[in-house]
PDB file of C-alpha atoms in Angstrom:
ATOM      1  CA  MET A  20      49.942  11.361  18.490  1.00  0.00           C
ATOM      2  CA  ASP A  21      48.503  13.129  21.718  1.00  0.00           C
ATOM      3  CA  PRO A  22      45.692  10.747  23.415  1.00  0.00           C
ATOM      4  CA  THR A  23      43.071  13.546  23.691  1.00  0.00           C
ATOM      5  CA  ARG A  24      43.358  14.355  20.149  1.00  0.00           C
ATOM      6  CA  LYS A  25      42.967  10.563  19.291  1.00  0.00           C
ATOM      7  CA  ARG A  26      39.540  10.595  21.079  1.00  0.00           C
ATOM      8  CA  ARG A  27      38.856  13.275  19.516  1.00  0.00           C
ATOM      9  CA  VAL A  28      39.487  11.846  15.749  1.00  0.00           C
ATOM     10  CA  ARG A  29      37.738   8.828  16.818  1.00  0.00           C
ATOM     11  CA  LEU A  30      34.915  10.922  17.857  1.00  0.00           C
ATOM     12  CA  VAL A  31      34.389  12.671  14.834  1.00  0.00           C
ATOM     13  CA  VAL A  32      34.803   9.597  12.268  1.00  0.00           C
ATOM     14  CA  ALA A  33      32.185   7.969  14.633  1.00  0.00           C
ATOM     15  CA  LEU A  34      29.585  10.755  14.559  1.00  0.00           C
ATOM     16  CA  THR A  35      30.623  11.122  10.729  1.00  0.00           C
ATOM     17  CA  ALA A  36      29.670   7.390  10.108  1.00  0.00           C
ATOM     18  CA  ALA A  37      26.718   7.707  12.080  1.00  0.00           C
ATOM     19  CA  MET A  38      25.461  10.575  10.118  1.00  0.00           C
ATOM     20  CA  LEU A  39      25.942   8.945   6.915  1.00  0.00           C
ATOM     21  CA  LEU A  40      24.150   5.858   7.927  1.00  0.00           C
ATOM     22  CA  ALA A  41      21.171   7.888   9.122  1.00  0.00           C
ATOM     23  CA  GLY A  42      21.094   9.837   5.893  1.00  0.00           C
ATOM     24  CA  ALA A  43      20.949   6.496   3.931  1.00  0.00           C
ATOM     25  CA  LEU A  44      18.389   4.827   6.003  1.00  0.00           C
ATOM     26  CA  ILE A  45      16.252   8.347   5.679  1.00  0.00           C
ATOM     27  CA  TYR A  46      16.810   8.406   1.800  1.00  0.00           C
ATOM     28  CA  THR A  47      15.475   4.781   1.378  1.00  0.00           C
ATOM     29  CA  SER A  48      12.840   4.887   3.381  1.00  0.00           C
ATOM     30  CA  PHE A  49      11.378   7.947   1.414  1.00  0.00           C
ATOM     31  CA  SER A  50      12.557   6.553  -2.092  1.00  0.00           C
ATOM     32  CA  ALA A  51      10.904   3.646  -1.465  1.00  0.00           C
ATOM     33  CA  ALA A  52       7.151   4.723  -0.510  1.00  0.00           C
ATOM     34  CA  THR A  53       4.740   4.743  -3.231  1.00  0.00           C
ATOM     35  CA  ASP A  54       1.464   6.299  -2.622  1.00  0.00           C
ATOM     36  CA  ALA A  55      -1.560   4.077  -3.093  1.00  0.00           C
ATOM     37  CA  LYS A  56      -3.803   5.254  -6.095  1.00  0.00           C
ATOM     38  CA  GLN A  57      -7.734   4.858  -5.779  1.00  0.00           C
ATOM     39  CA  PRO A  58      -9.420   3.446  -8.652  1.00  0.00           C
ATOM     40  CA  SER A  59     -10.914   6.840 -10.190  1.00  0.00           C
ATOM     41  CA  GLN A  60      -7.218   8.374  -9.909  1.00  0.00           C
ATOM     42  CA  LEU A  61      -5.863   5.243 -12.241  1.00  0.00           C
ATOM     43  CA  VAL A  62      -8.800   5.121 -14.622  1.00  0.00           C
ATOM     44  CA  ARG A  63      -8.037   9.192 -15.356  1.00  0.00           C
ATOM     45  CA  SER A  64      -4.162   8.734 -15.633  1.00  0.00           C
ATOM     46  CA  ALA A  65      -2.578   5.306 -15.229  1.00  0.00           C
ATOM     47  CA  ASP A  66       0.408   4.825 -17.779  1.00  0.00           C
ATOM     48  CA  PRO A  67       0.113   1.143 -19.246  1.00  0.00           C
ATOM     49  CA  GLY A  68       2.691  -1.553 -17.916  1.00  0.00           C
ATOM     50  CA  ARG A  69       3.834   1.048 -14.819  1.00  0.00           C
ATOM     51  CA  SER A  70       3.278  -0.480 -11.453  1.00  0.00           C
ATOM     52  CA  TYR A  71       1.091   1.089  -9.120  1.00  0.00           C
ATOM     53  CA  GLN A  72      -0.163   0.053  -5.813  1.00  0.00           C
ATOM     54  CA  LEU A  73      -4.191   0.385  -5.577  1.00  0.00           C
ATOM     55  CA  THR A  74      -6.771   0.913  -2.759  1.00  0.00           C
ATOM     56  CA  GLY A  75     -10.456   0.850  -2.429  1.00  0.00           C
ATOM     57  CA  LYS A  76     -13.732  -0.767  -1.389  1.00  0.00           C
ATOM     58  CA  VAL A  77     -14.305  -4.158  -3.420  1.00  0.00           C
ATOM     59  CA  MET A  78     -17.901  -3.612  -4.570  1.00  0.00           C
ATOM     60  CA  PRO A  79     -20.261  -6.540  -2.862  1.00  0.00           C
ATOM     61  CA  GLY A  80     -21.413  -8.964  -5.342  1.00  0.00           C
ATOM     62  CA  SER A  81     -18.775  -8.434  -8.167  1.00  0.00           C
ATOM     63  CA  VAL A  82     -16.317 -11.272  -6.740  1.00  0.00           C
ATOM     64  CA  ARG A  83     -15.944 -14.680  -8.953  1.00  0.00           C
ATOM     65  CA  GLN A  84     -13.381 -17.174  -9.700  1.00  0.00           C
ATOM     66  CA  GLN A  85     -12.280 -17.685 -13.108  1.00  0.00           C
ATOM     67  CA  GLY A  86     -10.079 -20.367 -13.204  1.00  0.00           C
ATOM     68  CA  ASP A  87      -6.922 -19.568 -11.076  1.00  0.00           C
ATOM     69  CA  ASN A  88      -7.861 -15.941 -11.138  1.00  0.00           C
ATOM     70  CA  LEU A  89      -9.480 -13.774  -8.579  1.00  0.00           C
ATOM     71  CA  LEU A  90     -12.152 -11.186 -10.365  1.00  0.00           C
ATOM     72  CA  PHE A  91     -13.879  -8.135  -8.813  1.00  0.00           C
ATOM     73  CA  THR A  92     -14.676  -4.767  -9.230  1.00  0.00           C
ATOM     74  CA  LEU A  93     -13.068  -2.056  -6.888  1.00  0.00           C
ATOM     75  CA  ARG A  94     -14.404   1.323  -6.012  1.00  0.00           C
ATOM     76  CA  ASP A  95     -13.028   4.343  -4.276  1.00  0.00           C
ATOM     77  CA  ARG A  96     -12.997   4.041  -0.432  1.00  0.00           C
ATOM     78  CA  ASN A  97     -15.623   6.525  -0.294  1.00  0.00           C
ATOM     79  CA  GLY A  98     -17.944   4.708  -2.556  1.00  0.00           C
ATOM     80  CA  ARG A  99     -17.994   7.412  -5.261  1.00  0.00           C
ATOM     81  CA  GLY A 100     -15.771   7.851  -8.265  1.00  0.00           C
ATOM     82  CA  ALA A 101     -15.259   5.029 -11.144  1.00  0.00           C
ATOM     83  CA  SER A 102     -14.826   1.617 -10.625  1.00  0.00           C
ATOM     84  CA  LEU A 103     -11.945  -0.901 -11.986  1.00  0.00           C
ATOM     85  CA  PRO A 104     -12.262  -4.295 -12.982  1.00  0.00           C
ATOM     86  CA  VAL A 105      -9.327  -6.062 -11.077  1.00  0.00           C
ATOM     87  CA  THR A 106      -7.610  -9.579 -11.929  1.00  0.00           C
ATOM     88  CA  TYR A 107      -5.759 -11.422  -9.234  1.00  0.00           C
ATOM     89  CA  ALA A 108      -3.901 -14.456  -8.975  1.00  0.00           C
ATOM     90  CA  GLY A 109      -2.370 -15.649  -5.598  1.00  0.00           C
ATOM     91  CA  GLU A 110      -3.100 -16.205  -2.092  1.00  0.00           C
ATOM     92  CA  VAL A 111      -6.274 -14.454  -0.730  1.00  0.00           C
ATOM     93  CA  PRO A 112      -6.558 -13.595   2.836  1.00  0.00           C
ATOM     94  CA  ASP A 113      -9.298 -14.790   4.802  1.00  0.00           C
ATOM     95  CA  PRO A 114     -11.349 -11.407   5.308  1.00  0.00           C
ATOM     96  CA  PHE A 115     -11.340 -10.810   1.615  1.00  0.00           C
ATOM     97  CA  ARG A 116     -15.075 -10.078   0.470  1.00  0.00           C
ATOM     98  CA  GLY A 117     -17.348  -7.623  -1.008  1.00  0.00           C
ATOM     99  CA  GLY A 118     -17.336  -4.315   0.846  1.00  0.00           C
ATOM    100  CA  ARG A 119     -13.827  -4.673   1.986  1.00  0.00           C
ATOM    101  CA  GLU A 120     -11.004  -2.175   1.650  1.00  0.00           C
ATOM    102  CA  ILE A 121      -7.732  -3.719   0.036  1.00  0.00           C
ATOM    103  CA  ILE A 122      -4.691  -2.981  -1.292  1.00  0.00           C
ATOM    104  CA  VAL A 123      -3.225  -4.566  -4.017  1.00  0.00           C
ATOM    105  CA  LYS A 124      -0.178  -4.014  -6.102  1.00  0.00           C
ATOM    106  CA  GLY A 125      -0.137  -4.345  -9.824  1.00  0.00           C
ATOM    107  CA  THR A 126      -0.291  -2.755 -13.337  1.00  0.00           C
ATOM    108  CA  MET A 127      -3.015  -1.520 -15.967  1.00  0.00           C
ATOM    109  CA  ARG A 128      -3.517  -3.434 -18.928  1.00  0.00           C
ATOM    110  CA  GLY A 129      -6.280  -2.811 -21.379  1.00  0.00           C
ATOM    111  CA  GLY A 130      -8.619  -1.074 -18.790  1.00  0.00           C
ATOM    112  CA  THR A 131      -8.201  -3.880 -16.229  1.00  0.00           C
ATOM    113  CA  PHE A 132      -5.762  -3.697 -13.384  1.00  0.00           C
ATOM    114  CA  VAL A 133      -3.598  -6.931 -13.030  1.00  0.00           C
ATOM    115  CA  GLY A 134      -2.660  -7.548  -9.607  1.00  0.00           C
ATOM    116  CA  GLU A 135       0.809  -9.012  -8.892  1.00  0.00           C
ATOM    117  CA  ARG A 136       0.765 -12.650  -7.395  1.00  0.00           C
ATOM    118  CA  ASP A 137       0.571 -12.634  -3.558  1.00  0.00           C
ATOM    119  CA  SER A 138       0.189  -8.666  -2.995  1.00  0.00           C
ATOM    120  CA  LEU A 139      -3.300  -8.704  -1.856  1.00  0.00           C
ATOM    121  CA  VAL A 140      -3.550  -7.111   1.580  1.00  0.00           C
ATOM    122  CA  THR A 141      -7.025  -6.869   3.178  1.00  0.00           C
ATOM    123  CA  LYS A 142      -7.635  -3.757   5.588  1.00  0.00           C
ATOM    124  CA  CYS A 143      -9.904  -5.166   8.633  1.00  0.00           C
ATOM    125  CA  PRO A 144     -12.480  -2.460   9.430  1.00  0.00           C
ATOM    126  CA  SER A 145     -11.338  -0.576  12.723  1.00  0.00           C
ATOM    127  CA  LYS A 146     -12.517  -2.022  16.106  1.00  0.00           C
ATOM    128  CA  PHE A 147     -12.529   1.571  17.575  1.00  0.00           C
ATOM    129  CA  GLN A 148     -14.753   3.549  14.959  1.00  0.00           C
ATOM    130  CA  ALA A 149     -17.465   5.387  16.911  1.00  0.00           C
ATOM    131  CA  ALA A 150     -20.800   3.229  17.063  1.00  0.00           C
ATOM    132  CA  PRO A 151     -23.630   5.250  15.363  1.00  0.00           C
ATOM    133  CA  ASN A 152     -25.985   7.160  17.387  1.00  0.00           C
ATOM    134  CA  SER A 153     -28.912   5.361  18.597  1.00  0.00           C
ATOM    135  CA  THR A 154     -31.654   6.461  20.774  1.00  0.00           C
ATOM    136  CA  LYS A 155     -32.750   3.889  23.562  1.00  0.00           C
ATOM    137  CA  THR A 156     -36.286   4.031  24.782  1.00  0.00           C
TER     138      THR A 156
END
């Protein structure tokens, strides 16, 4: 076989393999992504037994421990909408407390969101948020 033709065949094979790998990577990236639901969305349309990723703010004063379970109430991030009771067992991040935004994976059972063990993530407030306007005198 001609050396120029060999190089061309190798190039075509290598480019085809690269395109297939890139396509597979893109497919798995998008198929694995799930939208995080807010409490008001789950209250309206949750399918029992289906796994969801829930995001919202922990209502201040709602956090309590019951045996190995942590119980708290979650509200939409904007503070409006329905609230949802959550039960969770597993590691709790240090910054977890009332008023903090969290993300937790789990399922709906009887009107309560049951979080998967060790799936709770606390979102820290941004250090780069604009400071409230204050007038100095």
